[in-house]
Coordinates of N, CA and C and ligand atoms in Angstrom, one line a residue:
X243 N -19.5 11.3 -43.1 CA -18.1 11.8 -43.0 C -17.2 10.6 -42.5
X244 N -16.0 10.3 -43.1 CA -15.1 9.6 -42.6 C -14.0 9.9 -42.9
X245 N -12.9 9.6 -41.9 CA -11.8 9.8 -41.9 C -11.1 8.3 -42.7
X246 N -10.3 8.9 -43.8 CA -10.0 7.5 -44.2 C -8.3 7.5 -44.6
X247 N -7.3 6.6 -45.5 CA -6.0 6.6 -45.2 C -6.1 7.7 -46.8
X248 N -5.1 8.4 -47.0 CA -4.9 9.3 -48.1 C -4.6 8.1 -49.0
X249 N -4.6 8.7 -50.2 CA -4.6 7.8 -51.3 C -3.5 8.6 -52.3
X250 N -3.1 8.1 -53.3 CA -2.5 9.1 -54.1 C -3.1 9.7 -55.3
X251 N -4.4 9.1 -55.3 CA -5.7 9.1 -56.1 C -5.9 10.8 -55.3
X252 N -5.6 10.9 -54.2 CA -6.2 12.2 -53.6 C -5.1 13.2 -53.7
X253 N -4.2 12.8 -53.9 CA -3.3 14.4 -53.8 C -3.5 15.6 -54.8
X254 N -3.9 15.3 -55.8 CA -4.2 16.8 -56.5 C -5.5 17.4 -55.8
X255 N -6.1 16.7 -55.3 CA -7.2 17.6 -54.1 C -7.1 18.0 -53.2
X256 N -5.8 16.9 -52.4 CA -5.8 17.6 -51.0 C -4.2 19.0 -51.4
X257 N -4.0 18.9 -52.3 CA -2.7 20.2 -52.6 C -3.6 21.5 -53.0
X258 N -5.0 20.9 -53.6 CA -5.7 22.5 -53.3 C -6.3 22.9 -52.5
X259 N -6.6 21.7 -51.5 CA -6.9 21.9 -50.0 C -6.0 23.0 -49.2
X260 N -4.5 22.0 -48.8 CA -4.1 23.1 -48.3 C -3.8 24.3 -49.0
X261 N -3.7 24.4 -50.3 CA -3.6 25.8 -51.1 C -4.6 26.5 -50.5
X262 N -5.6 26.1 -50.4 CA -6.7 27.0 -49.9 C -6.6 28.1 -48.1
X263 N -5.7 27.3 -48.0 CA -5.9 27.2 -45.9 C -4.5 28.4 -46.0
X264 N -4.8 29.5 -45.4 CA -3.5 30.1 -45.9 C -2.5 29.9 -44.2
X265 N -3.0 29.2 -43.0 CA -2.0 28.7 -42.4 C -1.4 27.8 -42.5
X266 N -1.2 26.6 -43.6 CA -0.6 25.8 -44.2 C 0.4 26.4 -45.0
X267 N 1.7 26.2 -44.8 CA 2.8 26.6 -45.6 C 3.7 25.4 -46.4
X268 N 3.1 25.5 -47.4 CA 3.7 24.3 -48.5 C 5.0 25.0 -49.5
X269 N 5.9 24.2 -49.3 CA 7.1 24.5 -49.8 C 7.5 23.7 -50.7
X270 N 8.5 23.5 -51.5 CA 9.1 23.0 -52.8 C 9.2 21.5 -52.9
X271 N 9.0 20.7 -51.5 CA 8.8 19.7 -51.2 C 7.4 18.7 -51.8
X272 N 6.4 20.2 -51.6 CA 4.9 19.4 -51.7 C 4.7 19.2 -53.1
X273 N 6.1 18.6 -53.7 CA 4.9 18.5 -55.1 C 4.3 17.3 -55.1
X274 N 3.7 16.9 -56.2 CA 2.6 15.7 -56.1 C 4.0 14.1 -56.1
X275 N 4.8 14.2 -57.0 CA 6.1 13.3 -57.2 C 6.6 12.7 -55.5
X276 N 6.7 14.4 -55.0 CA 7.3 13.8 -53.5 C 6.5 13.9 -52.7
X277 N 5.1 13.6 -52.4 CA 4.4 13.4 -51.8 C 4.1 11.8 -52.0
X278 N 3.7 11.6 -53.3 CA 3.5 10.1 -53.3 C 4.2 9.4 -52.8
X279 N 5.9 10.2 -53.1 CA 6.7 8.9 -52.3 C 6.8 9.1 -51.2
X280 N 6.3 10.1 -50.1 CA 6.3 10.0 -49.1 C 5.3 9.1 -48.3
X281 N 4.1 9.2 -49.2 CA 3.0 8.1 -48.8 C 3.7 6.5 -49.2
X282 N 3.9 6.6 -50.1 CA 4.6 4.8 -50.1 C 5.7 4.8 -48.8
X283 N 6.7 6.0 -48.5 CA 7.5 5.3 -47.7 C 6.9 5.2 -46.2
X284 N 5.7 6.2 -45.8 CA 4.9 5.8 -44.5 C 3.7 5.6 -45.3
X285 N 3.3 4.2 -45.2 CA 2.1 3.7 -45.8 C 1.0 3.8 -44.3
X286 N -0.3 4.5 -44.6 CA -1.4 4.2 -43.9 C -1.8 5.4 -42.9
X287 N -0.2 6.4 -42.8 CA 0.1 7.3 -41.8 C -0.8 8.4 -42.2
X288 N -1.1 9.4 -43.4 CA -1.6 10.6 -43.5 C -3.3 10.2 -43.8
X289 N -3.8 10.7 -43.3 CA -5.5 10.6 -43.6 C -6.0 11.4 -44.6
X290 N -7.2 11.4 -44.8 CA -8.1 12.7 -44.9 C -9.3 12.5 -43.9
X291 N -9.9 13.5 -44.1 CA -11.5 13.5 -43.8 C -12.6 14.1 -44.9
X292 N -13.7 12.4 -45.3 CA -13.4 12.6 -46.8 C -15.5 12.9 -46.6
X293 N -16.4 13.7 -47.2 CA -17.7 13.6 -47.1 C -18.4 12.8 -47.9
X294 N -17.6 11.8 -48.5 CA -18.1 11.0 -49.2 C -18.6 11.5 -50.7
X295 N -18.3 12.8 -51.1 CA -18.2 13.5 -52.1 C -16.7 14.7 -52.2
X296 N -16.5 14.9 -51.3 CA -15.5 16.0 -51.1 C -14.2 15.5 -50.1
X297 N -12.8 16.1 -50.1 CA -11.9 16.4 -49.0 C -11.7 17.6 -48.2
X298 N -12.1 16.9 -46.9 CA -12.6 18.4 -46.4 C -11.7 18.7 -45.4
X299 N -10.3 17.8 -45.3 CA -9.8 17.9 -44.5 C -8.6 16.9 -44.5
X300 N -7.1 16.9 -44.3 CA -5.9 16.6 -44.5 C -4.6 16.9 -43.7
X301 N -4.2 15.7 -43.4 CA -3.0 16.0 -42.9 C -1.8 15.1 -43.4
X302 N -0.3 15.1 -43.2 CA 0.6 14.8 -43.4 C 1.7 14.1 -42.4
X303 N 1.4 12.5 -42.0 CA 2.1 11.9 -41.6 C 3.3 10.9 -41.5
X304 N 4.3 11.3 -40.8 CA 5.3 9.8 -41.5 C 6.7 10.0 -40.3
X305 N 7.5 8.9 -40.0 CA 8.3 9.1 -38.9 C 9.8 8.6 -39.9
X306 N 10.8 8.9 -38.8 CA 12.1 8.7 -39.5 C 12.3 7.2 -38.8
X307 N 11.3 6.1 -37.9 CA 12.2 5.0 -37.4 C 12.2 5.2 -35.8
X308 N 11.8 6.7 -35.3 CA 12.2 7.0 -33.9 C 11.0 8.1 -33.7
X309 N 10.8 9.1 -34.4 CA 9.8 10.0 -34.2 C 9.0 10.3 -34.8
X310 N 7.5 10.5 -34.8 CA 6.6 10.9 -36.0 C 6.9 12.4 -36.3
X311 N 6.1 12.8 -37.5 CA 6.0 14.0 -37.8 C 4.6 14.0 -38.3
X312 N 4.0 15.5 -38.2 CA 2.6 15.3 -38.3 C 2.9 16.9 -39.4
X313 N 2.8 17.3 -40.2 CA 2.5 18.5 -41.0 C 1.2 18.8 -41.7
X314 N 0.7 19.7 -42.1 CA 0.0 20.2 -42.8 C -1.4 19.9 -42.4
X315 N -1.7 19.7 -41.3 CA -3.0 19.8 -40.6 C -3.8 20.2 -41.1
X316 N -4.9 20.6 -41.8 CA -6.0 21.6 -42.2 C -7.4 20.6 -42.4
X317 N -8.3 21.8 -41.9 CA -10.0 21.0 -41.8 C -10.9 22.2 -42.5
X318 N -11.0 22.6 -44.0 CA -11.8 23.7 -44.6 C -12.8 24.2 -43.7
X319 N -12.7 25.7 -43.6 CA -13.7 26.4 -42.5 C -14.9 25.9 -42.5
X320 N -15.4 25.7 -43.2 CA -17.0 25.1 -42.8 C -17.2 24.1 -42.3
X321 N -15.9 23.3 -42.3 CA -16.3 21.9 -41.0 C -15.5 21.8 -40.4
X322 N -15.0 22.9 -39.3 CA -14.1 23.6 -38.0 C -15.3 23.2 -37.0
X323 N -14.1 22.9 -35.8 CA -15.3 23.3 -34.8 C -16.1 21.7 -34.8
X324 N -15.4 20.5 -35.3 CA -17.0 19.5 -35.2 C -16.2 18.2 -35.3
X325 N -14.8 18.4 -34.1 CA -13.9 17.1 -34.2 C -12.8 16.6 -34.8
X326 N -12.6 16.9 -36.5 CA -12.5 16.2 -37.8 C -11.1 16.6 -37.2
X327 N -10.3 18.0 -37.1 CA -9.2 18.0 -36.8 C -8.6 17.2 -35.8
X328 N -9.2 16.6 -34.6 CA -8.7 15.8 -33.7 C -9.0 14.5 -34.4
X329 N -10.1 14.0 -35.0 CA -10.1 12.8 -35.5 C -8.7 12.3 -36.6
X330 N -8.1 13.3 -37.3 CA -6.9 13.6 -38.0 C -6.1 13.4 -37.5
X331 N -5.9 13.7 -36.2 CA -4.5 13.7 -35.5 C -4.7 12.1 -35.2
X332 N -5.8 11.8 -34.2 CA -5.9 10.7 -34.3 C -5.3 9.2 -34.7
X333 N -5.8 9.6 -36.1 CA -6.0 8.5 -37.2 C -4.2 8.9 -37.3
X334 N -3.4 9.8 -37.3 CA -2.3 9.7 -37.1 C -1.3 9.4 -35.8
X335 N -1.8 9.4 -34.6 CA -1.4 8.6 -33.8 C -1.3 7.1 -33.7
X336 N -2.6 6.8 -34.0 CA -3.0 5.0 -34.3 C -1.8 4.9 -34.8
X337 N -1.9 5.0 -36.2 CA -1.1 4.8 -36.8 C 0.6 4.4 -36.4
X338 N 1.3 5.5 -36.1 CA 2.7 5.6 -35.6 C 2.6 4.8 -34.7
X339 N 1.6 4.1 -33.1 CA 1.3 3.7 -32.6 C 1.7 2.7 -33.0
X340 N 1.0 1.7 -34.2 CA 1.3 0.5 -34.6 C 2.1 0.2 -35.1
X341 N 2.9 1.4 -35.5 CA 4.7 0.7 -36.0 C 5.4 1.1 -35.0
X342 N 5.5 1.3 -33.6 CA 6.2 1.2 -32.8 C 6.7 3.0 -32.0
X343 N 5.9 4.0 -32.9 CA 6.8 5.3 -32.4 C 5.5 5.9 -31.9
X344 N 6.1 6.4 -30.5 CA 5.3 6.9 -29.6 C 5.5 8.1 -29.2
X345 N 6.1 9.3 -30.1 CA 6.5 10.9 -30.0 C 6.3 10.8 -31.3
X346 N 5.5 12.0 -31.6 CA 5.1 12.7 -32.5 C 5.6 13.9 -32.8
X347 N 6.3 14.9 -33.6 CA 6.5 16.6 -33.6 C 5.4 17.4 -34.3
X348 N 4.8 18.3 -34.1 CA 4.3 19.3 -34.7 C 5.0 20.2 -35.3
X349 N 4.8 20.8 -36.6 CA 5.5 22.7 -36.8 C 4.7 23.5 -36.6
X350 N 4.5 24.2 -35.6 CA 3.4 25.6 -35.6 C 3.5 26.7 -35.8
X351 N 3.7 27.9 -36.6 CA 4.2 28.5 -36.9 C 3.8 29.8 -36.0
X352 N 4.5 30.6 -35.0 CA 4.4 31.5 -34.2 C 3.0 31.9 -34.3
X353 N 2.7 32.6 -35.1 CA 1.4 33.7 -35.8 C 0.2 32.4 -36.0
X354 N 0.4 31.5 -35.9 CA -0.9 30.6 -36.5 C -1.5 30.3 -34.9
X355 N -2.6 31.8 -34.5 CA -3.7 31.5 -33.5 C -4.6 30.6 -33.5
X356 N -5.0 29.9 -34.7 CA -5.9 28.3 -34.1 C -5.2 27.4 -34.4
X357 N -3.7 27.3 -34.5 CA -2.5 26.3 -34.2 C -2.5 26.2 -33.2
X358 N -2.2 27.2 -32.5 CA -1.3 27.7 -31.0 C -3.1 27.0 -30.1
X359 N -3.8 27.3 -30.5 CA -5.1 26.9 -29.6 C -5.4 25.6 -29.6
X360 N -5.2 25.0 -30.4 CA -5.3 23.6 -30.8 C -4.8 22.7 -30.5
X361 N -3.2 22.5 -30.5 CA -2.6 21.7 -30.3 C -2.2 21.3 -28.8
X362 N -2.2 22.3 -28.0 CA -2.8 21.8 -26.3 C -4.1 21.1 -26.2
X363 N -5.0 21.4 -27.0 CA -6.4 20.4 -26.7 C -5.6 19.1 -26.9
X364 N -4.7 18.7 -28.3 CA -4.3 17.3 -28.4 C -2.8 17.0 -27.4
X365 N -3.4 17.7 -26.9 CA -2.0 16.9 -25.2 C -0.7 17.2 -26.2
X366 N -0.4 18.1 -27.4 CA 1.0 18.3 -27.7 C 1.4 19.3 -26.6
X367 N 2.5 19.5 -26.3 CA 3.5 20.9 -25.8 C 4.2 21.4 -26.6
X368 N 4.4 23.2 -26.3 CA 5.4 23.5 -27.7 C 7.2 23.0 -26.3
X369 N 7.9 23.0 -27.3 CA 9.1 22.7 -27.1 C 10.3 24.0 -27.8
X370 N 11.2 24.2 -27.3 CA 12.1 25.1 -27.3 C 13.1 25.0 -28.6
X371 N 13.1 24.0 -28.9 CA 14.4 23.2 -29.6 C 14.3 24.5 -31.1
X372 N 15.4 24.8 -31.2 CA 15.5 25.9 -33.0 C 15.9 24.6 -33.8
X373 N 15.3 24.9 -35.0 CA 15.4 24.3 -36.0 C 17.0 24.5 -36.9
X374 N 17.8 23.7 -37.0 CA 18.9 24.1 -38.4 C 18.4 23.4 -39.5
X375 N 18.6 23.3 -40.9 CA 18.7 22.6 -41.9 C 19.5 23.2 -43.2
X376 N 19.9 22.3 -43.7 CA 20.6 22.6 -44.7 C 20.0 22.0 -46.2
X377 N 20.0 22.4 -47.2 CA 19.4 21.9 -48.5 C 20.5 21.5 -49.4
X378 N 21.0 20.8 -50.1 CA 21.6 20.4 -51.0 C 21.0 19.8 -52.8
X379 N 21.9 19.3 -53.4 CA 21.5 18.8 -54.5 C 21.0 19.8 -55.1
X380 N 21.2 20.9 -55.4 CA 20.6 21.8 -55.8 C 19.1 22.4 -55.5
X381 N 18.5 22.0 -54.5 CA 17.3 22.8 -53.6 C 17.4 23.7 -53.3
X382 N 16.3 24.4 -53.8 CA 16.3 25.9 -52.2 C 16.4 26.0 -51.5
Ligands
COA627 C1 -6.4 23.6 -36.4 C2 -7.6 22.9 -37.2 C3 -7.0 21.8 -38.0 C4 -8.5 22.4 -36.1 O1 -9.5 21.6 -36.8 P1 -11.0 21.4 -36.1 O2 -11.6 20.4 -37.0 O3 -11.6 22.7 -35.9 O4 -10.6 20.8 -34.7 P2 -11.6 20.1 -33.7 O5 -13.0 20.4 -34.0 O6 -11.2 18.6 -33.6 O7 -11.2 20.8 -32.3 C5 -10.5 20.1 -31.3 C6 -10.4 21.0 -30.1 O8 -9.6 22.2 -30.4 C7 -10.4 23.3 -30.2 N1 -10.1 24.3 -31.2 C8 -10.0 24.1 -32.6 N2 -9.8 25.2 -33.2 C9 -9.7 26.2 -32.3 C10 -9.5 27.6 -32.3 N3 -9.3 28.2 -33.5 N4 -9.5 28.3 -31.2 C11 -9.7 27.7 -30.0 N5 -9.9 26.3 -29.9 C12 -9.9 25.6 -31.0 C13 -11.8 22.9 -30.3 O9 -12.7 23.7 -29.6 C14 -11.8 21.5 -29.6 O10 -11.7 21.7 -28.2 P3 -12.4 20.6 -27.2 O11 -11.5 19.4 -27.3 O12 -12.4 21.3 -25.9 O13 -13.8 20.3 -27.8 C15 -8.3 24.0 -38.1 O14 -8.7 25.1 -37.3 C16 -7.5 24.4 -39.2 O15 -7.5 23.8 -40.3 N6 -6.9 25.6 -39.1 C17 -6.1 26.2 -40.2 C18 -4.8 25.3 -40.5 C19 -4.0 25.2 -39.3 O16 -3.7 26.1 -38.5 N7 -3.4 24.0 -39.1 C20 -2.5 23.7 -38.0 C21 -1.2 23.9 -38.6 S1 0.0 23.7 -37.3

């Protein structure tokens, strides 16, 4: 097993990854188009955790210049429980590490019980702040 940098060779796998994980919430954003360019514009930042035949495990990293963001976390139930999620976060700290940004955000979604359990093991805190956004260009 190794954790390695996402590729864009991997995203039609890892989008049925998290399809599969129903605490991952993928929205209009995740398609394969804007994903790649999200990997070209943070190069090195999103992992997998790959079995050397399979993706068993994926997340979503990249910062604006000041703060990382970490999304879409997920490690397929059968290899929970044995690290790979903290090695994930990991391999995404390094990272932001080396281009200079040393805060990271999580999204956790209220109801997600091995979110909410998890992310205090990796030294995150939840924080208060409400979210606004607005969509334009014709998005949802
Ligand atoms: C959250 C998730 C990524 C954790 O992956 P994982 O590979 O099981 O995590 P690890 O094995 O690295 O566990 C790290 C620590 O968290 C703890 N932990 C992980 N899941 C837990 C759970 N459901 N309940 C309680 N503790 C948990 C582990 O016991 C371990 O604790 P330790 O440091 O004391 O040993 C995985 O459960 C998952 O994919 N969940 C569904 C998707 C999801 O909720 N993603 C987060 C979105 S915000």
């Amino acid at each position: 097993m190794i954790v390695r940098v996402m590729t864009l060779a991997d995203l039609s796998e890892v989008l049925a990854l998290w399809r599969a994980v129903p605490e991952v919430e993928l929205n209009d954003s995740d398609t394969p188009e804007q994903l790649a360019k999200y990997l070209a514009h943070n190069p090195d930042l999103s992992p997998v955790a790959f079995t050397g035949r399979d993706i068993v495990g994926a997340a979503l990293c990249g910062h604006d210049g000041r703060r990382g963001y970490l999304n879409h976390l997920a490690v397929v139930a059968p290899y929970r429980k044995q690290g790979l999620g903290s090695a994930l976060v990991e391999h995404c700290l390094t990272h932001l590490s080396r281009v200079g940004i040393s805060k990271c955000n999580a999204f956790v979604l209220p109801d997600n019980s091995s979110g909410r359990a998890f992310w205090p093991r990796m030294q995150f805190q939840e924080k208060p702040w409400p979210l606004w956004q607005r969509s334009f260009d014709g998005a949802a």
